[in-house]
């Protein structure tokens, strides 16, 4: 794979069972690049290892006064120099290509997973961890795969050097052949504590990143309640913990580096002392001593690769583990069971898809809670627990909301399990807007340029969501657009807008999409009651004939619904109109009117007396 060919047409299906398996899968998928880098690394390292032989031949030729052998030694050194230059250049090129292509593959896999999971991603994995995986962890994984080929070349070179010096000069070669493996393995006992310290550092850094992300996201609220100093102090404390952990980790790696400098030096001293005694005794020639000495001195270069691969693996292993944990997530339960609905949904004709195709249609039914949203009707859902409402909204979109949903039956649309549909079809059929929708940076026109059926005009969607004041504010905020609010840029996550403005723009975006089923989780929680009533009426009018499910406890919105369902303790316990349920269902009245426990008890007693 060449860098010019990125991105991958298909990054593949990763082995996400563990971090080690994920690293192995990545390495196997770039086997050709790894072998190429190993080949160039061998040329470079063996060229370096061969220099002592050329130098030893040259020294011995001078001692013997042989000009011919000196010239041959010079030619050999020149050839080895060329091999070193070519090997080093091409090794760097091949290794960096491995790094970039591996990182690009991981980035594509993460982007695909984020697209698949949507808002569920940050509900299952902390936002700070997602940021860490998609930034620093990707680089660490690429670093390991880049260093792997250089390590393989260095290990092969050390084997060749040890065998070569034994053949060239057995007396000194035996010392080198015994000493070099000891040098390579001497730091192994220090690697586990070094890895643990590095893991602690990364864990603390992840928590600090998550804290910073949460602080920035809630900066407007923090300023309103005067909490900036509190969160600043928390982040300062977290950053100091990261600094302390980094210092402790660096000390261990510094000790490993010192050992890898000291031990080769001791081996070199031992070779010189022993070789000098052999040379004085006439058992070896001066050139042979110089050649073996130089070979031992140059083992420092391949030995450095042993330290780097140890560092790269210790940093990449937890990074790969986090990436594998994200990539192992699924939008659907892995083992969905089939449950026969108590009230079978009635199939309806398929709707036209966003690009002219067909998509499933009909009643939306959740066999777990018993919630039924009839086709083409406006259904409101009241749930006293906001978190439970969010999980149910996710289920209606075909996503298991968490570990508790594993193995549960899928939501049915017209009798068809959403889990059984391809992701694109499921997304086209059911759109879920959660209570905290995200607005990406860009112009308003770009924000509303989403895949849609084409049946709902942008102006109609903005009018239904009552975005007139938002458009006026955007037009005034950017004079360089000539008063055109559609050309005004929205800042990241819409932070320049109020909560109600963000909520209404997100609602307009969902209305433009015009899905067969639209699920809205508290779509008007951040607007005033007057605007809320107008938004509810606009949505009802624009969605006439389309299936719409709204999670809300607002009487203004509930009064406009064709059908209201009360969900209590995970099951639908009452269905009717808003006014019917107010009169007959105390639990519904307690949620909608915000009754206290005493008021709810008195209300239930009144109902019993009247019965």
XYZ file of C-alpha atoms in Angstrom:
611
model
C 0.000 0.000 0.000
C 1.401 3.379 -1.024
C 0.595 6.604 0.782
C -0.757 8.043 -2.487
C -3.416 5.297 -2.523
C -4.906 6.275 0.838
C -7.631 6.126 2.028
C -8.317 2.415 1.821
C -11.278 1.403 -0.313
C -12.069 -1.071 2.469
C -10.020 -1.071 5.708
C -11.249 -4.605 6.463
C -12.867 -6.262 9.461
C -10.495 -6.011 12.440
C -9.797 -8.719 14.978
C -10.883 -6.757 18.041
C -10.858 -9.606 20.578
C -7.808 -8.110 22.314
C -5.139 -5.475 21.840
C -2.477 -8.044 20.902
C -4.752 -9.682 18.323
C -5.565 -6.282 16.869
C -1.850 -5.462 16.491
C -1.234 -8.836 14.867
C -4.154 -8.234 12.470
C -2.739 -4.850 11.490
C 0.739 -6.289 10.919
C -0.635 -9.150 8.836
C -2.543 -6.711 6.631
C 0.649 -4.854 5.744
C 2.881 -7.919 5.466
C 4.285 -6.797 2.121
C 5.330 -3.437 3.532
C 6.855 -5.074 6.594
C 8.929 -7.490 4.497
C 10.102 -4.637 2.292
C 11.197 -2.644 5.340
C 12.982 -5.704 6.794
C 14.870 -6.178 3.531
C 16.057 -2.566 3.421
C 16.845 -2.737 7.145
C 19.034 -5.795 6.612
C 20.909 -4.008 3.837
C 21.499 -1.032 6.122
C 22.401 -2.959 9.281
C 24.566 -5.560 7.559
C 26.361 -2.749 5.762
C 27.157 -1.205 9.137
C 28.146 -4.596 10.544
C 30.448 -5.222 7.570
C 32.451 -2.028 8.033
C 34.671 -3.533 10.768
C 35.753 -6.253 8.345
C 36.787 -3.662 5.764
C 38.591 -1.591 8.382
C 40.372 -4.660 9.768
C 41.499 -5.718 6.278
C 42.774 -2.212 5.616
C 44.739 -2.085 8.886
C 46.253 -5.506 8.287
C 47.155 -4.516 4.698
C 49.034 -1.481 6.038
C 50.813 -3.624 8.636
C 51.809 -6.122 5.935
C 52.653 -3.381 3.422
C 50.287 -4.782 0.768
C 48.951 -2.030 -1.520
C 46.743 -4.418 -3.461
C 44.908 -5.628 -0.356
C 44.591 -2.029 0.857
C 42.908 -1.073 -2.429
C 40.534 -4.015 -2.170
C 39.706 -3.025 1.392
C 38.989 0.523 0.189
C 36.627 -0.767 -2.517
C 34.851 -2.961 0.056
C 34.402 -0.005 2.433
C 33.051 2.137 -0.421
C 30.534 -0.552 -1.398
C 29.463 -0.962 2.204
C 29.045 2.817 2.501
C 26.794 2.847 -0.560
C 24.757 -0.036 0.852
C 24.372 1.814 4.162
C 23.196 5.010 2.443
C 20.741 3.230 0.156
C 19.447 0.926 2.900
C 18.989 3.770 5.397
C 17.096 5.929 2.886
C 14.782 3.183 1.686
C 14.306 1.774 5.200
C 13.121 5.152 6.422
C 10.765 5.439 3.461
C 9.316 1.938 3.921
C 9.049 2.187 7.723
C 7.292 5.572 7.651
C 4.940 4.221 4.987
C 4.087 1.359 7.351
C 3.470 3.855 10.149
C 1.197 6.107 8.098
C -0.758 3.319 6.413
C -1.351 1.542 9.729
C -2.486 4.770 11.389
C -4.728 5.555 8.409
C -6.311 2.096 8.591
C -7.060 2.533 12.298
C -8.469 6.019 11.676
C -10.766 4.691 8.966
C -11.922 1.843 11.191
C -12.674 4.274 14.027
C -14.492 6.666 11.696
C -16.589 3.800 10.331
C -17.428 2.654 13.842
C -18.364 6.194 14.897
C -20.651 6.455 11.876
C -22.225 3.120 12.723
C -22.833 3.874 16.408
C -23.620 7.578 16.214
C -24.393 9.135 19.586
C -24.249 5.712 21.247
C -20.463 5.741 20.984
C -19.941 8.296 23.748
C -22.639 6.628 25.858
C -20.727 3.352 25.881
C -17.200 4.787 25.936
C -16.078 7.918 27.788
C -15.599 10.936 25.548
C -12.011 11.392 26.776
C -11.182 7.809 25.815
C -12.649 8.306 22.340
C -10.462 11.390 21.897
C -7.386 9.521 23.168
C -7.992 6.580 20.816
C -8.539 8.716 17.723
C -5.479 10.928 18.325
C -2.541 9.712 20.433
C -3.379 6.001 20.380
C -3.445 5.894 16.593
C 0.081 7.334 16.509
C 1.358 4.833 19.090
C -0.061 1.885 17.167
C 1.572 3.166 13.989
C 4.867 3.622 15.842
C 4.955 -0.036 16.917
C 4.280 -1.299 13.395
C 6.951 1.041 12.036
C 9.523 -0.116 14.611
C 8.681 -3.802 14.157
C 10.458 -4.165 10.805
C 13.542 -2.313 12.035
C 13.679 -4.551 15.091
C 13.461 -7.690 12.924
C 16.342 -6.435 10.768
C 18.401 -5.558 13.864
C 17.830 -8.989 15.455
C 18.880 -10.751 12.239
C 21.949 -8.517 12.033
C 23.061 -9.392 15.566
C 22.779 -13.098 14.738
C 24.897 -12.581 11.610
C 27.492 -10.563 13.572
C 27.795 -13.189 16.315
C 28.158 -16.029 13.812
C 30.547 -13.964 11.669
C 32.972 -13.057 14.462
C 33.032 -16.680 15.666
C 33.982 -17.824 12.173
C 36.389 -14.913 11.632
C 38.193 -15.113 14.982
C 36.965 -17.968 17.219
C 38.894 -16.919 20.328
C 37.382 -13.420 20.523
C 34.208 -14.374 18.679
C 33.117 -16.708 21.462
C 33.238 -13.819 23.945
C 31.149 -11.651 21.606
C 28.665 -14.441 20.848
C 28.027 -14.919 24.567
C 28.018 -11.232 25.513
C 25.708 -9.797 22.799
C 22.632 -11.926 23.707
C 23.157 -10.971 27.345
C 23.141 -7.293 26.330
C 19.979 -7.740 24.274
C 18.093 -9.500 27.087
C 19.501 -7.594 30.083
C 16.657 -5.064 30.182
C 13.853 -7.642 30.093
C 13.344 -7.648 33.920
C 12.860 -3.855 33.796
C 10.225 -3.869 31.054
C 7.192 -4.952 33.185
C 7.583 -2.139 35.758
C 8.320 0.325 32.940
C 5.160 -0.794 31.149
C 3.079 -0.480 34.319
C 4.318 3.048 34.898
C 3.561 3.950 31.291
C 0.043 2.500 31.673
C -0.557 4.589 34.786
C 0.624 7.692 32.951
C -1.728 7.065 30.016
C -4.645 6.314 32.322
C -4.166 9.589 34.170
C -3.697 11.445 30.884
C -6.988 9.984 29.600
C -8.833 11.164 32.700
C -7.314 14.627 32.370
C -8.336 14.778 28.705
C -11.880 13.728 29.569
C -12.063 16.347 32.317
C -10.824 19.029 29.924
C -13.337 17.965 27.262
C -16.229 18.064 29.736
C -15.100 21.458 31.051
C -14.917 22.996 27.576
C -18.299 21.514 26.601
C -19.920 22.995 29.724
C -18.025 26.282 29.797
C -21.137 28.387 29.249
C -22.896 26.735 32.198
C -19.796 26.933 34.384
C -19.534 30.655 33.811
C -23.186 31.043 34.701
C -22.773 29.380 38.103
C -19.247 30.603 38.775
C -17.704 27.152 38.603
C -14.697 27.937 36.411
C -12.252 28.054 39.322
C -13.524 24.773 40.763
C -13.049 22.905 37.483
C -9.769 24.697 36.821
C -8.482 23.465 40.167
C -9.613 19.923 39.347
C -7.867 20.034 35.988
C -4.732 21.511 37.554
C -4.688 18.634 40.058
C -5.239 16.073 37.287
C -2.483 17.571 35.138
C -0.049 17.472 38.044
C -0.834 13.779 38.519
C -0.085 13.248 34.827
C 3.202 15.124 35.178
C 4.241 13.054 38.202
C 3.352 9.801 36.442
C 5.266 10.917 33.346
C 8.362 11.685 35.435
C 8.222 8.265 37.110
C 7.815 6.571 33.744
C 10.673 8.582 32.234
C 12.985 7.585 35.098
C 12.459 3.913 34.360
C 13.072 4.357 30.640
C 16.159 6.441 31.415
C 17.464 3.565 33.560
C 16.894 1.138 30.670
C 18.755 3.493 28.311
C 21.636 3.807 30.767
C 21.945 0.027 31.065
C 21.997 -0.332 27.282
C 24.873 2.155 27.124
C 26.814 0.780 30.097
C 26.711 -2.935 29.290
C 27.997 -2.619 25.695
C 30.787 -0.452 27.087
C 31.735 -3.129 29.587
C 31.686 -5.765 26.841
C 33.870 -3.550 24.672
C 36.388 -3.100 27.499
C 36.464 -6.853 28.068
C 37.032 -7.558 24.348
C 39.875 -5.023 24.181
C 41.639 -6.392 27.275
C 41.306 -10.008 26.205
C 42.164 -9.224 22.573
C 45.254 -7.250 23.578
C 46.565 -10.240 25.548
C 45.918 -12.504 22.556
C 47.665 -10.058 20.190
C 50.701 -9.739 22.489
C 50.898 -13.502 22.613
C 50.801 -13.685 18.813
C 47.583 -15.676 18.737
C 45.685 -13.059 16.662
C 46.732 -10.390 14.196
C 46.315 -6.660 14.848
C 43.801 -6.349 11.996
C 41.675 -9.125 13.470
C 41.595 -7.342 16.832
C 40.543 -4.089 15.143
C 37.808 -5.896 13.162
C 36.323 -7.617 16.245
C 36.586 -4.410 18.320
C 34.768 -2.439 15.619
C 32.083 -5.123 15.286
C 31.367 -4.983 19.034
C 31.314 -1.182 18.981
C 28.814 -1.123 16.112
C 26.431 -3.538 17.842
C 25.233 -0.428 19.663
C 23.088 0.488 16.622
C 21.033 -2.710 16.360
C 20.804 -2.937 20.156
C 19.022 0.439 20.190
C 16.226 -1.152 18.182
C 15.642 -3.592 21.054
C 14.974 -0.700 23.421
C 12.755 1.083 20.920
C 10.613 -1.973 20.177
C 10.167 -2.504 23.921
C 9.044 1.104 24.357
C 6.835 0.984 21.260
C 5.106 -2.197 22.390
C 4.578 -0.996 25.951
C 2.953 2.189 24.630
C 1.024 0.582 21.769
C -0.361 -2.423 23.671
C -2.799 -0.426 25.869
C -3.484 1.872 22.909
C -4.434 -1.140 20.779
C -6.519 -2.501 23.665
C -8.518 0.739 23.835
C -8.929 0.824 20.054
C -10.066 -2.819 20.042
C -12.586 -2.075 22.778
C -14.128 0.679 20.648
C -14.024 -1.373 17.446
C -15.671 -4.337 19.172
C -18.809 -2.305 19.885
C -21.857 -3.108 17.776
C -25.026 -1.193 16.998
C -27.063 -4.345 17.530
C -27.222 -7.017 20.172
C -25.053 -9.962 19.142
C -27.671 -12.583 19.977
C -31.134 -11.141 19.532
C -33.961 -13.438 20.486
C -37.297 -13.596 18.778
C -40.279 -12.479 20.819
C -43.822 -12.673 19.546
C -45.487 -9.246 19.974
C -48.690 -9.180 21.958
C -50.115 -6.752 19.410
C -48.593 -7.563 16.007
C -47.712 -4.467 14.004
C -49.641 -3.904 10.833
C -47.333 -3.654 7.787
C -47.730 -0.669 5.522
C -46.400 0.249 2.130
C -42.704 0.989 1.943
C -41.651 4.634 1.810
C -39.426 6.204 -0.765
C -35.800 6.299 0.389
C -33.527 9.360 0.384
C -32.168 8.481 -3.042
C -35.301 7.186 -4.685
C -35.067 3.619 -3.351
C -37.555 1.813 -1.099
C -37.364 1.492 2.649
C -39.486 -0.551 5.063
C -42.516 1.086 6.584
C -45.353 0.260 8.943
C -46.025 0.313 12.663
C -43.018 0.696 14.943
C -43.171 -1.824 17.782
C -40.826 -2.559 20.671
C -41.496 -6.047 22.106
C -39.393 -5.313 25.196
C -41.518 -2.417 26.473
C -44.687 -3.076 24.482
C -44.545 0.397 22.910
C -46.486 0.664 19.634
C -46.245 3.716 17.351
C -48.892 3.346 14.618
C -47.864 4.139 11.076
C -48.465 7.752 10.066
C -49.491 8.875 13.571
C -48.044 11.326 16.086
C -47.180 9.295 19.205
C -45.931 10.812 22.441
C -44.123 8.787 25.114
C -44.011 9.825 28.762
C -41.330 8.293 30.937
C -40.524 9.460 34.436
C -36.853 8.509 34.112
C -35.015 10.667 31.507
C -32.185 8.122 31.220
C -34.671 5.318 30.572
C -36.320 7.506 27.933
C -32.977 8.002 26.200
C -32.282 4.263 26.204
C -35.723 3.520 24.784
C -35.228 6.131 22.051
C -31.973 4.413 21.108
C -33.742 1.057 20.958
C -36.344 2.481 18.602
C -33.482 3.462 16.309
C -32.213 -0.104 16.211
C -29.448 0.353 18.772
C -29.169 -1.664 21.988
C -28.643 1.075 24.553
C -26.181 -0.855 26.702
C -25.086 -4.173 28.108
C -28.555 -4.738 29.550
C -30.009 -4.867 26.053
C -27.781 -7.742 24.934
C -29.896 -10.644 23.781
C -33.158 -8.691 23.759
C -35.541 -8.797 20.828
C -35.099 -6.150 18.159
C -37.553 -3.350 17.507
C -39.866 -4.184 14.598
C -40.796 -1.833 11.761
C -43.705 -3.202 9.769
C -42.867 -6.611 11.215
C -39.229 -6.410 10.074
C -36.514 -6.434 12.814
C -34.357 -3.312 12.521
C -31.332 -5.428 13.492
C -31.811 -7.440 10.304
C -31.637 -4.365 8.057
C -28.365 -3.011 6.626
C -27.187 0.051 8.517
C -27.952 2.456 5.646
C -31.533 1.176 5.319
C -32.122 1.266 9.074
C -30.837 4.843 9.271
C -33.029 5.884 6.333
C -36.088 4.249 7.895
C -35.720 5.517 11.479
C -33.969 8.704 12.580
C -33.366 9.329 16.282
C -32.560 12.822 17.542
C -31.335 12.642 21.112
C -31.780 15.292 23.763
C -28.347 16.787 23.157
C -27.910 16.922 19.353
C -24.564 18.004 17.915
C -24.151 20.786 15.369
C -20.975 20.488 13.331
C -19.017 23.597 12.366
C -19.765 25.081 8.956
C -22.345 27.301 7.329
C -26.038 26.903 8.040
C -26.557 25.723 4.467
C -23.954 22.987 5.001
C -25.584 22.043 8.301
C -28.915 21.452 6.574
C -27.404 19.719 3.534
C -28.217 16.182 4.682
C -29.455 13.060 2.860
C -33.206 13.430 2.519
C -36.254 12.340 0.571
C -36.489 15.791 -1.044
C -40.106 16.127 0.050
C -39.422 18.732 2.756
C -37.920 22.053 1.731
C -35.334 23.682 3.970
C -37.500 26.781 4.406
C -40.463 24.661 5.513
C -38.362 22.764 8.044
C -36.952 26.002 9.493
C -40.442 27.461 9.710
C -41.841 24.352 11.427
C -39.029 24.473 13.991
C -39.673 28.200 14.498
C -36.140 29.266 13.608
C -37.040 32.771 12.410
C -35.320 34.530 15.319
C -32.289 32.259 14.883
C -31.983 33.251 11.221
C -32.247 36.929 12.144
C -29.516 36.546 14.773
C -27.225 34.739 12.331
C -27.778 37.399 9.664
C -26.816 40.151 12.114
C -23.810 38.219 13.431
C -21.998 38.045 10.089
C -21.927 41.178 7.992
C -19.674 39.654 5.312
C -22.450 37.318 4.137
C -24.593 40.155 2.821
C -27.343 39.406 5.345
C -27.763 35.801 4.183
C -28.102 33.631 7.309
C -27.591 30.466 5.254
C -23.995 31.551 4.593
C -23.235 32.341 8.236
C -20.822 29.940 9.874
C -21.910 27.920 12.885
C -19.096 27.409 15.391
C -18.139 23.941 16.617
C -21.065 22.244 18.425
C -23.021 25.479 17.945
C -21.430 27.044 21.033
C -22.136 30.554 19.739
C -25.885 29.786 19.950
C -28.141 29.404 22.942
C -29.434 25.991 23.952
C -32.868 26.680 22.496
C -31.405 27.923 19.200
C -29.217 24.816 18.873
C -32.171 22.596 19.663
C -34.410 24.169 17.017
C -31.729 24.075 14.300
C -31.133 20.403 15.048
C -34.871 19.782 14.833
C -35.002 21.560 11.456
C -32.156 19.331 10.242
C -34.099 16.228 11.291
C -37.260 17.498 9.576
C -35.354 18.123 6.328
C -34.198 14.504 6.362
C -37.876 13.423 6.310
C -37.379 9.844 7.545
C -40.204 7.312 7.546
C -40.032 7.298 11.362
C -38.731 10.278 13.327
C -37.929 9.762 17.029
C -37.390 12.947 19.039
C -36.086 12.873 22.612
C -37.130 16.047 24.454
C -36.985 18.250 21.328
C -38.301 21.382 23.087
C -36.763 21.143 26.561
C -34.633 24.288 26.067
C -37.304 26.661 24.696
C -40.007 28.724 26.410
C -43.599 27.533 26.558
C -44.855 29.936 23.859
C -42.209 28.788 21.380
C -42.720 25.183 22.449
C -46.405 25.266 21.517
C -45.639 26.727 18.097
C -42.846 24.203 17.469
C -45.113 21.299 18.437
C -47.823 22.527 16.066
C -45.302 23.007 13.260
C -43.841 19.533 13.665
C -47.301 17.943 13.738
C -48.312 19.791 10.585
C -45.112 19.031 8.657
C -45.032 15.378 9.703
C -48.661 14.657 8.842
C -48.867 11.158 7.393
C -45.426 10.264 8.744
C -44.706 8.243 11.877
C -43.418 10.523 14.633
C -42.488 9.499 18.174
C -41.736 12.220 20.716
C -40.394 11.618 24.226
C -41.613 14.483 26.364
C -43.499 15.362 29.523
C -44.634 18.774 28.268
C -48.455 19.148 28.380
C -48.310 21.536 25.413
C -46.758 18.868 23.222
C -48.658 15.926 24.678
C -52.006 17.603 24.009
C -51.240 17.624 20.263
C -50.343 13.925 20.081
C -52.717 11.413 18.478
C -51.658 8.815 21.016
C -49.807 9.014 24.333
C -48.077 6.040 25.995
C -46.908 5.978 29.607
C -43.789 3.894 30.257
C -43.277 2.851 33.872
C -40.488 0.565 35.082
C -39.613 -0.472 31.545
C -43.129 -1.335 30.322
C -46.009 0.534 28.709
C -48.671 0.674 31.420
C -51.233 3.042 29.905
C -52.208 4.331 26.454
C -54.686 7.051 25.483
C -54.931 10.736 24.792
C -53.337 13.317 27.024
C -56.619 14.381 28.628
C -57.811 10.813 29.139
C -54.627 9.842 30.948
C -54.703 12.969 33.103
C -58.130 11.953 34.362
C -57.562 8.210 34.783
C -53.867 7.524 35.404
C -52.272 8.924 38.617
C -48.766 7.902 37.580
C -49.135 9.809 34.325
C -50.498 12.851 36.117
C -47.627 12.766 38.611
C -45.021 12.914 35.824
C -46.764 15.490 33.632
C -47.917 17.883 36.365
C -44.773 17.370 38.529
C -46.858 16.330 41.531
C -45.167 15.630 44.824
C -45.518 12.205 46.408
C -48.179 13.518 48.836
C -50.199 15.077 46.023
C -50.004 11.881 43.989
C -51.234 9.850 46.979
C -54.190 12.186 47.533
C -55.010 12.046 43.814
C -55.058 8.235 43.801
C -57.310 8.222 46.871
C -59.728 10.574 45.124
C -59.819 8.272 42.100
C -60.558 5.258 44.302
C -63.350 7.118 46.122
C -64.959 8.229 42.885
C -64.780 4.633 41.596
